[in-house]
Short mmCIF file of C-alpha atoms in Angstrom, two decimals:
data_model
loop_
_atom_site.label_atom_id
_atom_site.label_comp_id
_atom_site.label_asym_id
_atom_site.label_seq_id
_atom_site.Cartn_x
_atom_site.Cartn_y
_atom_site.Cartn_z
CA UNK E 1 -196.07 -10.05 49.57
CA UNK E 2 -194.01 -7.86 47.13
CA UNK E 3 -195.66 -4.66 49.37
CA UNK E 4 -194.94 -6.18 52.26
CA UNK E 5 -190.88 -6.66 51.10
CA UNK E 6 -190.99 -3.27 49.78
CA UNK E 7 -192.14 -2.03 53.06
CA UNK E 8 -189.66 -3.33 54.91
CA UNK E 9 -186.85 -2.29 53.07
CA UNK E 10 -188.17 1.85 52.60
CA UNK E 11 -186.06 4.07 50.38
CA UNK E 12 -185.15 7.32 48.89
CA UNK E 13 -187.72 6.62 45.73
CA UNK E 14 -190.33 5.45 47.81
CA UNK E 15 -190.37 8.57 50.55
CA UNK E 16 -189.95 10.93 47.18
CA UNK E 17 -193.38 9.68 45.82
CA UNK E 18 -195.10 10.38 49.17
CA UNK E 19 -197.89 13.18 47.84
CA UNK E 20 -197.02 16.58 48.18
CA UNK E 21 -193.56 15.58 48.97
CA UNK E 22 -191.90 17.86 46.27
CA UNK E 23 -194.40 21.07 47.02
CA UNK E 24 -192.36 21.49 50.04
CA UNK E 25 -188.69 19.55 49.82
CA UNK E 26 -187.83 21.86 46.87
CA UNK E 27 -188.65 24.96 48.54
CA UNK E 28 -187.11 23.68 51.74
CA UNK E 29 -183.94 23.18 50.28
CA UNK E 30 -183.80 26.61 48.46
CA UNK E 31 -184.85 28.25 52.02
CA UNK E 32 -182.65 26.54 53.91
CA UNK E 33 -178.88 27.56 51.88
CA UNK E 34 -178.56 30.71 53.96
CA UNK E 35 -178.93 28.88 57.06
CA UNK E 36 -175.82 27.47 56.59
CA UNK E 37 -174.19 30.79 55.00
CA UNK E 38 -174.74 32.67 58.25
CA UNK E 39 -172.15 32.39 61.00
CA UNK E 40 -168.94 32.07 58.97
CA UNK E 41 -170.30 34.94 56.81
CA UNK E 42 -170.72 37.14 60.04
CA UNK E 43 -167.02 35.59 61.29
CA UNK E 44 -165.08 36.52 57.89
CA UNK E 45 -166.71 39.76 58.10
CA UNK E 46 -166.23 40.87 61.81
CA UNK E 47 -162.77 39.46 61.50
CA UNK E 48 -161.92 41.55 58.27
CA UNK E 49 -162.94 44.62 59.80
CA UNK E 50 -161.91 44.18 63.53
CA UNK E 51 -159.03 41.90 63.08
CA UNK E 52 -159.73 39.81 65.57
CA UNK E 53 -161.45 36.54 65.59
CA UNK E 54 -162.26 36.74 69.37
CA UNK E 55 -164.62 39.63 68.54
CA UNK E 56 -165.97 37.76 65.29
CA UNK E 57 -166.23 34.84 67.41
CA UNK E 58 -168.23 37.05 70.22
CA UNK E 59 -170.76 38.58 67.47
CA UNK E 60 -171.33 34.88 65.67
CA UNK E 61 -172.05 33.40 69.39
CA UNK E 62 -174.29 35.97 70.30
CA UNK E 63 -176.12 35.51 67.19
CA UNK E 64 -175.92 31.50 67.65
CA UNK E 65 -177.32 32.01 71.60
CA UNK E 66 -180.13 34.26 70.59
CA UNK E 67 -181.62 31.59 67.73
CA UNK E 68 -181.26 29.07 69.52
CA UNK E 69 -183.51 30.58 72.69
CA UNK E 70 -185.88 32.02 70.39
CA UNK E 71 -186.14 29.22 67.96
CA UNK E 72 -188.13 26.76 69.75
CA UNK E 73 -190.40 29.66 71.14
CA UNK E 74 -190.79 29.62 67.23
CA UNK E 75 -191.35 26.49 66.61
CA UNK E 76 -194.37 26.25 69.16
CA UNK E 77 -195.77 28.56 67.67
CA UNK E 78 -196.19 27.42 64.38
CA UNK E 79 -197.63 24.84 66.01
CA UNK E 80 -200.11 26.37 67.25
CA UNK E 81 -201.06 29.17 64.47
CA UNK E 82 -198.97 27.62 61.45
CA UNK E 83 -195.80 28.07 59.59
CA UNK E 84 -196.84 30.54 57.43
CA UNK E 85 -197.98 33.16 60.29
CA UNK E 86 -194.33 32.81 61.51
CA UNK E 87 -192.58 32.07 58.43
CA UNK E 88 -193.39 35.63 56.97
CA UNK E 89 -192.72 38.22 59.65
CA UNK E 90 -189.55 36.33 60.53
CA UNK E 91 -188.38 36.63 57.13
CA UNK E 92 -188.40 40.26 57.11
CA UNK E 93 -186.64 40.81 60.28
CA UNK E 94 -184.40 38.69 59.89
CA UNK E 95 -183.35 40.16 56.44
CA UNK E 96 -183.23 43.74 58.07
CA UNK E 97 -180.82 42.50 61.31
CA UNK E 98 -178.60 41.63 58.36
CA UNK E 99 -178.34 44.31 56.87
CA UNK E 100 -178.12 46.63 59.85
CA UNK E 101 -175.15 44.10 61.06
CA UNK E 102 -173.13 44.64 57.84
CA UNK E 103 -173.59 48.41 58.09
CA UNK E 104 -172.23 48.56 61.10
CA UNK E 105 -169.65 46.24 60.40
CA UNK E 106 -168.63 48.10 57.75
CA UNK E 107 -168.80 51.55 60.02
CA UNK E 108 -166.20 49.98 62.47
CA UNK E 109 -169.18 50.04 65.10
CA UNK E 110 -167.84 49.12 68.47
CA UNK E 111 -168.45 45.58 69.30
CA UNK E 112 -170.91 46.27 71.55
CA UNK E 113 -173.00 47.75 68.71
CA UNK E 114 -172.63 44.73 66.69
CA UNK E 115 -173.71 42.29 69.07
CA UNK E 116 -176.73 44.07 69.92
CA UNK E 117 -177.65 43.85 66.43
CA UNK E 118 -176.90 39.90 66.17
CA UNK E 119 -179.63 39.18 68.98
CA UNK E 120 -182.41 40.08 66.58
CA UNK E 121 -180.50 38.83 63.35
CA UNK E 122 -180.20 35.37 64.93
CA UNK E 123 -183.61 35.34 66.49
CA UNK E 124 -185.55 35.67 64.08
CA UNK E 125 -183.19 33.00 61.59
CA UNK E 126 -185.73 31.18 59.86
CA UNK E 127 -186.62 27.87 61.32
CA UNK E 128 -187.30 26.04 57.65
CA UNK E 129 -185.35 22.27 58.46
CA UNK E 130 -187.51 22.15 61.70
CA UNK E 131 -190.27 23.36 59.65
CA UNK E 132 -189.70 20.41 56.73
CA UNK E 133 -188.94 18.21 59.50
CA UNK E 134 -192.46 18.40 60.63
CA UNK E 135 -194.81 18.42 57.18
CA UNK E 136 -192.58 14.85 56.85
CA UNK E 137 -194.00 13.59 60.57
CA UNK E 138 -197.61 14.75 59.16
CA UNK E 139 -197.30 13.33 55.83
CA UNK E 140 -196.23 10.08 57.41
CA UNK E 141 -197.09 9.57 60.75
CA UNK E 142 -195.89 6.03 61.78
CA UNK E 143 -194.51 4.67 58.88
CA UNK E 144 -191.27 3.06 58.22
CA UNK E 145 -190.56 5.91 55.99
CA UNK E 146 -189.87 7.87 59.03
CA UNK E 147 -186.15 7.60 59.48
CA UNK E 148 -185.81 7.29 55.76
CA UNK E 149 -186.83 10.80 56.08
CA UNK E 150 -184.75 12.00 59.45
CA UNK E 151 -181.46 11.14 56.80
CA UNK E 152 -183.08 12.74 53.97
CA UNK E 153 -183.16 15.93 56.10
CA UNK E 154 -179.50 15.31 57.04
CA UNK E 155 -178.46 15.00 53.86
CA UNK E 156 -180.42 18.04 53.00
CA UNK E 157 -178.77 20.13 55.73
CA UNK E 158 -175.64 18.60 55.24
CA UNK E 159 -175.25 19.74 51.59
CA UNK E 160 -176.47 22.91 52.61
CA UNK E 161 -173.10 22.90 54.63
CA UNK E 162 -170.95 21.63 51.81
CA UNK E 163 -172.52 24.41 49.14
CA UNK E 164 -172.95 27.54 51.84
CA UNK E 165 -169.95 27.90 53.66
CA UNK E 166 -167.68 27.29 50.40
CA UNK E 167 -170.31 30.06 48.33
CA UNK E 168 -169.68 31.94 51.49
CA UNK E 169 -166.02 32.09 51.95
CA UNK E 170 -165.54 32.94 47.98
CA UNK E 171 -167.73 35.98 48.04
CA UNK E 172 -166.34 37.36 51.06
CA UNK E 173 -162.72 36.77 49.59
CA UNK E 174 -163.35 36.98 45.96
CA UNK E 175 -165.58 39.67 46.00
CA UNK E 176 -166.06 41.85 49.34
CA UNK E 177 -166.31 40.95 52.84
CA UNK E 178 -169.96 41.55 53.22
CA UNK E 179 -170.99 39.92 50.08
CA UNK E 180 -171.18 36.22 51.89
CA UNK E 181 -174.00 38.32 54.26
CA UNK E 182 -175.77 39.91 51.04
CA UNK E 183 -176.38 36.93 49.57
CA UNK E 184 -177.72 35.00 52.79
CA UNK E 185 -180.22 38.14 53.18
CA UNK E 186 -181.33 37.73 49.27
CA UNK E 187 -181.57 34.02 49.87
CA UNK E 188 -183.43 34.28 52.95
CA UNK E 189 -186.08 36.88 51.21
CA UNK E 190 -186.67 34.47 48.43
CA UNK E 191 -186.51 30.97 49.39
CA UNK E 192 -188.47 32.00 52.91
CA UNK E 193 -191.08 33.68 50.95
CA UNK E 194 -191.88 30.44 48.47
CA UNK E 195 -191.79 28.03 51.11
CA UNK E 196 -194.09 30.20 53.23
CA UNK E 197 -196.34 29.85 49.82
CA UNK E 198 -196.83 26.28 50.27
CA UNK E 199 -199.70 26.28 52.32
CA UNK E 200 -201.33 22.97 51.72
CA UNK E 201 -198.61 21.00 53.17
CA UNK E 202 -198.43 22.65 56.49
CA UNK E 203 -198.97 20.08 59.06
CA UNK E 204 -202.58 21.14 60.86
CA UNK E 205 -202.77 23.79 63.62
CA UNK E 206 -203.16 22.23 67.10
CA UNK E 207 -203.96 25.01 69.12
CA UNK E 208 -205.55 23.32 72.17
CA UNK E 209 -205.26 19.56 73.32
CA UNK E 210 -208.95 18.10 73.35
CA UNK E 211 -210.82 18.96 77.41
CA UNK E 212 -209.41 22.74 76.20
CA UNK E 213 -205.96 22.56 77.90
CA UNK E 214 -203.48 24.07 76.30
CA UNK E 215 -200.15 21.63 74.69
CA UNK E 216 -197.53 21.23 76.33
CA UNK E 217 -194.31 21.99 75.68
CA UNK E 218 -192.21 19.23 74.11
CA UNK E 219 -189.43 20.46 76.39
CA UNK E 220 -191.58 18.47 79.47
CA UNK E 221 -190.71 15.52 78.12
CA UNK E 222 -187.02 13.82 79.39
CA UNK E 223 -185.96 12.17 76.30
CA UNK E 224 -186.15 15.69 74.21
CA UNK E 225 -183.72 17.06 77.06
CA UNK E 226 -181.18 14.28 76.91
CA UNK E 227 -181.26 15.18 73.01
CA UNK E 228 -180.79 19.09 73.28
CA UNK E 229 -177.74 18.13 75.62
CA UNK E 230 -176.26 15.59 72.67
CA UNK E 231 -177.06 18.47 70.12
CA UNK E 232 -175.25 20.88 72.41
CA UNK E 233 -172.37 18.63 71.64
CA UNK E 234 -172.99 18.28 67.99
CA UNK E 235 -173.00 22.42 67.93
CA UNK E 236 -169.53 22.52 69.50
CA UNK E 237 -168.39 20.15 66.67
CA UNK E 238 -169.26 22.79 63.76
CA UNK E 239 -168.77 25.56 65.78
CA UNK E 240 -165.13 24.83 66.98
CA UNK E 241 -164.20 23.23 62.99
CA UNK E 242 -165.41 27.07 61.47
CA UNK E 243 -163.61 28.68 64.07
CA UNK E 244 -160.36 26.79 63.70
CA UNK E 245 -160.43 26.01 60.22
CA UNK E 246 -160.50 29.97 59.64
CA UNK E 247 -157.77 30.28 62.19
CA UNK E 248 -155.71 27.76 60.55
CA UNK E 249 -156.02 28.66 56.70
CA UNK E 250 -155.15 31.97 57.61
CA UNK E 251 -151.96 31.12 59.71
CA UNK E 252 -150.66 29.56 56.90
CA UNK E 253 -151.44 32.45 54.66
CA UNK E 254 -153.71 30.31 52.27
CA UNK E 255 -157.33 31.75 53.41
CA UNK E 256 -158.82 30.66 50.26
CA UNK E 257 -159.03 26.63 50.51
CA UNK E 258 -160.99 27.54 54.05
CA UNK E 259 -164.57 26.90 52.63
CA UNK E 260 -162.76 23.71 50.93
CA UNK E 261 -161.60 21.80 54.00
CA UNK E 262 -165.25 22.76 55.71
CA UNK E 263 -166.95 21.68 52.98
CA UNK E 264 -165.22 18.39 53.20
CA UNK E 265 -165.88 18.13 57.11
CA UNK E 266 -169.48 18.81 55.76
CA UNK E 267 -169.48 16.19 53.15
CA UNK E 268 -168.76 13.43 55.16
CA UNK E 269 -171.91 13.71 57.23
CA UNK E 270 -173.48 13.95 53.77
CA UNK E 271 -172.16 10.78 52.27
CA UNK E 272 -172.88 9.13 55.62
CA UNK E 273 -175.90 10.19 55.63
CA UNK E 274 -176.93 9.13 52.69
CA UNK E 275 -175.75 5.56 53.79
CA UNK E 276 -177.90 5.93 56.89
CA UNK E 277 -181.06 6.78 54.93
CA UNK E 278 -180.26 3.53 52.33
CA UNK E 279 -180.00 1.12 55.03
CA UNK E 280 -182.48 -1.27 56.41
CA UNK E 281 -181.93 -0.91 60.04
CA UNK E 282 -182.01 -3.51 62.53
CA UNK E 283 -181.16 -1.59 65.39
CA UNK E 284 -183.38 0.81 67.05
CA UNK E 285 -182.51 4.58 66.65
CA UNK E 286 -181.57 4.89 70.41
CA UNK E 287 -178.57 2.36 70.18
CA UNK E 288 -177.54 3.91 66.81
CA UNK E 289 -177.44 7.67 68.61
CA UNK E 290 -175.39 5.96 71.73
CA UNK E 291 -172.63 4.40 69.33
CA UNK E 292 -172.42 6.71 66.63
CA UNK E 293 -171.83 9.54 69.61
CA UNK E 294 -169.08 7.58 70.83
CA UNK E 295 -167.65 7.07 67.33
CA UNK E 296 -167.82 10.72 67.02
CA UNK E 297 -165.91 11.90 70.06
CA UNK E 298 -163.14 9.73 69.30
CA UNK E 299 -162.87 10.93 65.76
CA UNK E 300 -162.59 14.38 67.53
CA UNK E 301 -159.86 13.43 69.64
CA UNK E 302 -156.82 14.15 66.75
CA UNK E 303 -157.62 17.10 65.48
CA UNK E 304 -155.82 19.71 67.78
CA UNK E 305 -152.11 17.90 66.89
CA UNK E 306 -153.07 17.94 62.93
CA UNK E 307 -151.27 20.58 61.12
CA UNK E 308 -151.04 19.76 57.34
CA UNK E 309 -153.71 20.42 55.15
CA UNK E 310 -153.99 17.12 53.78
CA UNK E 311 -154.11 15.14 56.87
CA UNK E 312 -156.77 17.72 58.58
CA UNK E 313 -159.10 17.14 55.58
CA UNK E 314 -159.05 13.50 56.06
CA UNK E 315 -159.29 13.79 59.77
CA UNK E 316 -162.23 16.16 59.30
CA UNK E 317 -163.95 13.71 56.64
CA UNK E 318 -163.89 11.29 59.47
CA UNK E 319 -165.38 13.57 62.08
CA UNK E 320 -168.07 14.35 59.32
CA UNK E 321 -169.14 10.87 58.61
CA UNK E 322 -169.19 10.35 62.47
CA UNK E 323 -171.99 12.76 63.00
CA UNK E 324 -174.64 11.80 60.51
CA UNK E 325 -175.72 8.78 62.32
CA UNK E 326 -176.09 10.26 65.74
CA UNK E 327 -177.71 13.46 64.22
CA UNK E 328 -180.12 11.29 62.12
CA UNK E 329 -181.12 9.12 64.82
CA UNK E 330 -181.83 11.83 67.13
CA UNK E 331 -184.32 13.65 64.84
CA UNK E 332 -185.81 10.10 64.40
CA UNK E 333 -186.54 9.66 68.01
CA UNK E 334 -188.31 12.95 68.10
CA UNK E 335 -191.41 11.09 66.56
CA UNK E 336 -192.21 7.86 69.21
CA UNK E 337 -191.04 10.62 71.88
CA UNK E 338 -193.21 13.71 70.84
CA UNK E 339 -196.48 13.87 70.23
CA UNK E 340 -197.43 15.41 66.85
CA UNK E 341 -199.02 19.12 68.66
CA UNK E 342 -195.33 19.41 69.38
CA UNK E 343 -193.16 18.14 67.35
CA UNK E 344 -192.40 21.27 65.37
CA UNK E 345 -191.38 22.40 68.81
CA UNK E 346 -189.25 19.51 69.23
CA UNK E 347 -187.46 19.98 65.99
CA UNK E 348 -186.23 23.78 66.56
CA UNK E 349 -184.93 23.18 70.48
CA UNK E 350 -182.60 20.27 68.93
CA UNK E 351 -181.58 23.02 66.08
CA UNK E 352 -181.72 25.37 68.70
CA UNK E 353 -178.81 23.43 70.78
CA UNK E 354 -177.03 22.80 67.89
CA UNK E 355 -176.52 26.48 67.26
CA UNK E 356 -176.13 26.84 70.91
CA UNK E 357 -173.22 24.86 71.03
CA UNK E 358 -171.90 26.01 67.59
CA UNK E 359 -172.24 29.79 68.65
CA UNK E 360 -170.89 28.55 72.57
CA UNK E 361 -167.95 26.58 70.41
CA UNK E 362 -167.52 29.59 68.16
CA UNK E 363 -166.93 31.93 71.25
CA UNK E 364 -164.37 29.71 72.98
CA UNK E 365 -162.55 28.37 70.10
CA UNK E 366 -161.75 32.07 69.03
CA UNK E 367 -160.55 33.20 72.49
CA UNK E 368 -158.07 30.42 72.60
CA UNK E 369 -157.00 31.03 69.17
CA UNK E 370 -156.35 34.38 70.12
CA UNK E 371 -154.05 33.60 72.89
CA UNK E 372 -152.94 30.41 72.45
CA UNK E 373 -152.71 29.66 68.27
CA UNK E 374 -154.99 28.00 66.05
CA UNK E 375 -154.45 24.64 67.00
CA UNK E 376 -156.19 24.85 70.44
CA UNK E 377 -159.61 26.00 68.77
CA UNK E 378 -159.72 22.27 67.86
CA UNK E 379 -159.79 21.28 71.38
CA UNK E 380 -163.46 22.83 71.67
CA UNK E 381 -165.05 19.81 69.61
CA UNK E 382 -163.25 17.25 71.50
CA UNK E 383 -164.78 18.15 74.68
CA UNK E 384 -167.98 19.57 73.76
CA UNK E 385 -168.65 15.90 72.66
CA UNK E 386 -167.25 14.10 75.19
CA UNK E 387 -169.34 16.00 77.75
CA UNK E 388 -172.53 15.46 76.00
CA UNK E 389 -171.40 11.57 75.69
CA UNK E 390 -171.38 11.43 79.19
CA UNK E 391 -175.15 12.79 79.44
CA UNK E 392 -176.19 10.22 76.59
CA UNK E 393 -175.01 7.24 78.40
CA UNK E 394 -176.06 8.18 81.82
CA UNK E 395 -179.30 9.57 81.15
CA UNK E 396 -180.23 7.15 78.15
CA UNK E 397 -183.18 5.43 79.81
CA UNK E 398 -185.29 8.31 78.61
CA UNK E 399 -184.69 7.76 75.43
CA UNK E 400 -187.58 4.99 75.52
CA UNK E 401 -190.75 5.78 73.73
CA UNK E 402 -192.73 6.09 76.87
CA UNK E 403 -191.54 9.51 77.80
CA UNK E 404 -193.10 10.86 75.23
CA UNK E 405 -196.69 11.02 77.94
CA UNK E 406 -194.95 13.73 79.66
CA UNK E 407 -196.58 15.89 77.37
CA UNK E 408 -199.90 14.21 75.81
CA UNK E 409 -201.12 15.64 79.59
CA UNK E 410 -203.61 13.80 81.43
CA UNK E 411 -205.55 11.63 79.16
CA UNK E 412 -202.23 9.86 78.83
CA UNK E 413 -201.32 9.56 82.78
CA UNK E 414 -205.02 8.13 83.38
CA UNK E 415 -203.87 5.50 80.37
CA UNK E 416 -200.70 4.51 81.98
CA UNK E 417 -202.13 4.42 85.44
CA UNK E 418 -204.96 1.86 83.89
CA UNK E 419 -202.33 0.40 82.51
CA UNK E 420 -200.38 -0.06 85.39
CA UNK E 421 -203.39 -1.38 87.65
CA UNK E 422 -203.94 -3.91 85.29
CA UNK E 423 -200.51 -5.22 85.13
CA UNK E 424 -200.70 -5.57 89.09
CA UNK E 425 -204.44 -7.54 89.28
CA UNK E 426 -202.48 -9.85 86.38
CA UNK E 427 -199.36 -10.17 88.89
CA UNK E 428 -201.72 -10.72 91.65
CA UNK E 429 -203.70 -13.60 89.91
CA UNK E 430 -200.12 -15.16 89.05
CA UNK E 431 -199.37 -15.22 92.59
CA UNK E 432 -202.38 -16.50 93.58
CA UNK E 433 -202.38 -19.33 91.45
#
C-alpha cells in the first residue's frame, strides 16, 4: 500500500534515486550552461562591433536556423551509433566556429563573413538536454516518473537561462565583448567532454528496427509536428525577449541590468517549473500543453506598451511562469508518441524549433527595433505564439498516443489493422444480436 501511495504521488527525491541518475544529470547540467550563453553572447558582440542590432540579430538567426536543421539530423544519429560518437566531434567544431566567429568579429569582417561562420558554429551546438532527455526515457520507460522528469529538465534548462545569459552579459560588459563567447567555448570543451565520458548511461544503440528496416524518423509521426510548430512559438518568445530586452536597456542607457530582467523572464519558467514537476497531475499532458499555451500568449500580449523597468520585469516573470507548463508537457508527450529508437530524435527537432523560432524571433525583432524603436521587438513574441496557438488547437487530435505507429513501421500497422478487424466482427455480433 505505502508503494502504491508513493507511486502515485512521484517526486523530485524519488526520480533522483533512480540508478545512474547522478552519472549523467551532473554532467548534463555542467554541459548544458553554454547552451544558454550562446546567442546573446554572439548579439552583444556583433552589436558592439557593428553597431547595429539588425546585423547581430542576422548573425544570431543564422546561427539559431542552422542548429536547429542540423540538430535533429544529430539527434538520429545518436540514435543510431550513440551519444558519444556524436558528442565528441561536435564538441570540437563547435568550439573552433567560435572562435573563428569572434576573430572575425573582432576584425570588423563584413557581415557576410560572419554569418558564414555561424552556420557551422550553430550546427554543430551540442545537443546535451535532448541527449539527458533521452538516458531519462531509457532509465524509466513507462513510469510515472516520466513527467516528473520532463520538469526536471525544464528546470534544468531554465536555470541554465537564469545563470548564462546574466554570466554572459557581465563578461561582455564588465570585461570585453568577446569574453561572454570565450567562456561558452571553454564551457562547451569541458562539460561536452565529461558528459561524453559517461558511457554506461547512454540509452542502447538501435540501429535497425527488427525484419532489418531501417527506423524511422520521429518526424513521420503527426503529433511530433504539431509540437515543433508550438516550439516554433516558444522560440519566438526567447528570441524576441533577448532581442528587445537588449534594445530596451540600452535605450535607456542602463545596459547593465539587461542579463537581470532576462534572468527574471527565465526564472519564472524555473519556479513554475518546479511547481509542475511537484504536482500530482490529474490532467493528461495534452490538455495541460493546450491551456498553458493559451495562458502564455495572453501573458505576451502587454509587453510591447511596457516601458518601465519595474513593470517589464513583472510582466516578463509572468510570461516566464506561462511557458514552463506548455514546454514541460510537450517533452512529456514525446514518450506515449515516440517510440524509444527515436526519441533522441524527437527531443532535438522540438529544441531544434525552439531555436528556430528564437533565431527567426531574433532576426525580426532586431529589424523592427532598428526602424521602428525598441518597443516593437516585443511584438515578435506576441504573435509567434498566437500563431502556433492556432496550430495547437486545430491540429490537437494528434496529440493522442496512437500516432506514435507512424513510425514503429509495419509490425505496428498489421497490429492496428488486427485491431481494427476485431473491433468490427465485435460490432457485427452486437448487431446481430
Amino acid at each position: 500500500m505505502a508503494s502504491a501511495v508513493k507511486d502515485s504521488r512521484p517526486g523530485y527525491g524519488q526520480l533522483l534515486r533512480t540508478p545512474g541518475a547522478w552519472t549523467f544529470v551532473l554532467p548534463g547540467f555542467l554541459a548544458r550552461q553554454p547552451f544558454a550563453m550562446l546567442t546573446i553572447g554572439i548579439t552583444l558582440l556583433v552589436q558592439s562591433t557593428t553597431g547595429s542590432y539588425g546585423s547581430a540579430g542576422a548573425v544570431t538567426a543564422a546561427t539559431g536556423v542552422s542548429m536547429a536543421l542540423f540538430a535533429p539530423q544529430s539527434g538520429k544519429l545518436a540514435d543510431r551509433f550513440g551519444q558519444r560518437a556524436v558528442l565528441l566531434p561536435g564538441v570540437l567544431v563547435h568550439v573552433a566556429g567560435v572562435a573563428a566567429l569572434i576573430t572575425l568579429a573582432l576584425a570588423h569582417a563584413p557581415l557576410w563573413a560572419l554569418l558564414a561562420v555561424a552556420v557551422p558554429t550553430g550546427a554543430s551546438t551540442p545537443q546535451v538536454g535532448p541527449m539527458v532527455r533521452a538516458r531519462w526515457a531509457a532509465r524509466l520507460g513507462g513510469s510515472p516518473l516520466m513527467p516528473t522528469a520532463a520538469a526536471f529538465e525544464s528546470v534544468t534548462d531554465e536555470f541554465t537561462f537564469v545563470v548564462g545569459p546574466v554570466l554572459a552579459t557581465a563578461l561582455c560588459t564588465g570585461i570585453h565583448p568577446a569574453a561572454g563567447l570565450i567562456a561558452e567555448a571553454v564551457l562547451t570543451l569541458a562539460g561536452g567532454l565529461l558528459f561524453a565520458s559517461q558511457r554506461r548511461t547512454q540509452p542502447p544503440v538501435h540501429r535497425a528496427q527488427s525484419g532489418g528496416r531501417p527506423q524511422g524518423s520521429a518526424l513521420s509521426v503527426p503529433g511530433v509536428r504539431v509540437l515543433i510548430a508550438a516550439f516554433l512559438g516558444i522560440g519566438t518568445v526567447f528570441g524576441g525577449m533577448q532581442v528587445s530586452l537588449t534594445a530596451f536597456t540600452q535605450h535607456i542607457g542602463h545596459p547593465g541590468i539587461n542579463g537581470v530582467l532576462y534572468g527574471i523572464f527565465a526564472a519564472g519558467n524555473m519556479l513554475a517549473g518546479i511547481a509542475c514537476g511537484a504536482i500530482a497531475w490529474k490532467v493528461g499532458p495534452r490538455r495541460r500543453v493546450l491551456v498553458g499555451y493559451g495562458l502564455l500568449t495572453l501573458a505576451t500580449t502587454p509587453l510591447w506598451a511596457v516601458n518601465a523597468v519595474p513593470l517589464l520585469a513583472a510582466v516578463g516573470l509572468v510570461v516566464g511562469l506561462c511557458i514552463a507548463p506548455a514546454l514541460i508537457s510537450g517533452y512529456t508527450l514525446v514518450e506515449s508518441l515516440v517510440p524509444a529508437a527515436a526519441r533522441t530524435e524527437a527531443f532535438t527537432w522540438l529544441t531544434g524549433a525552439v531555436a528556430l523560432g528564437q533565431a527567426a524571433a531574433s532576426s525580426v525583432a532586431g529589424q523592427l527595433t532598428d526602424r521602428f524603436g525598441p518597443s516593437t521587438g516585443f511584438l515578435v513574441p506576441l504573435a509567434g505564439t498566437a500563431l502556433a496557438l492556432t496550430v495547437l488547437l486545430t491540429l490537437r487530435g494528434h496529440l493522442l498516443p496512437r500516432a506514435a505507429a507512424a513510425v514503429t513501421g509495419g509490425a505496428a500497422h498489421d497490429t492496428q489493422d488486427r485491431a481494427g478487424a476485431v473491433a468490427e466482427d465485435r460490432e457485427r455480433e452486437l448487431a446481430s444480436a
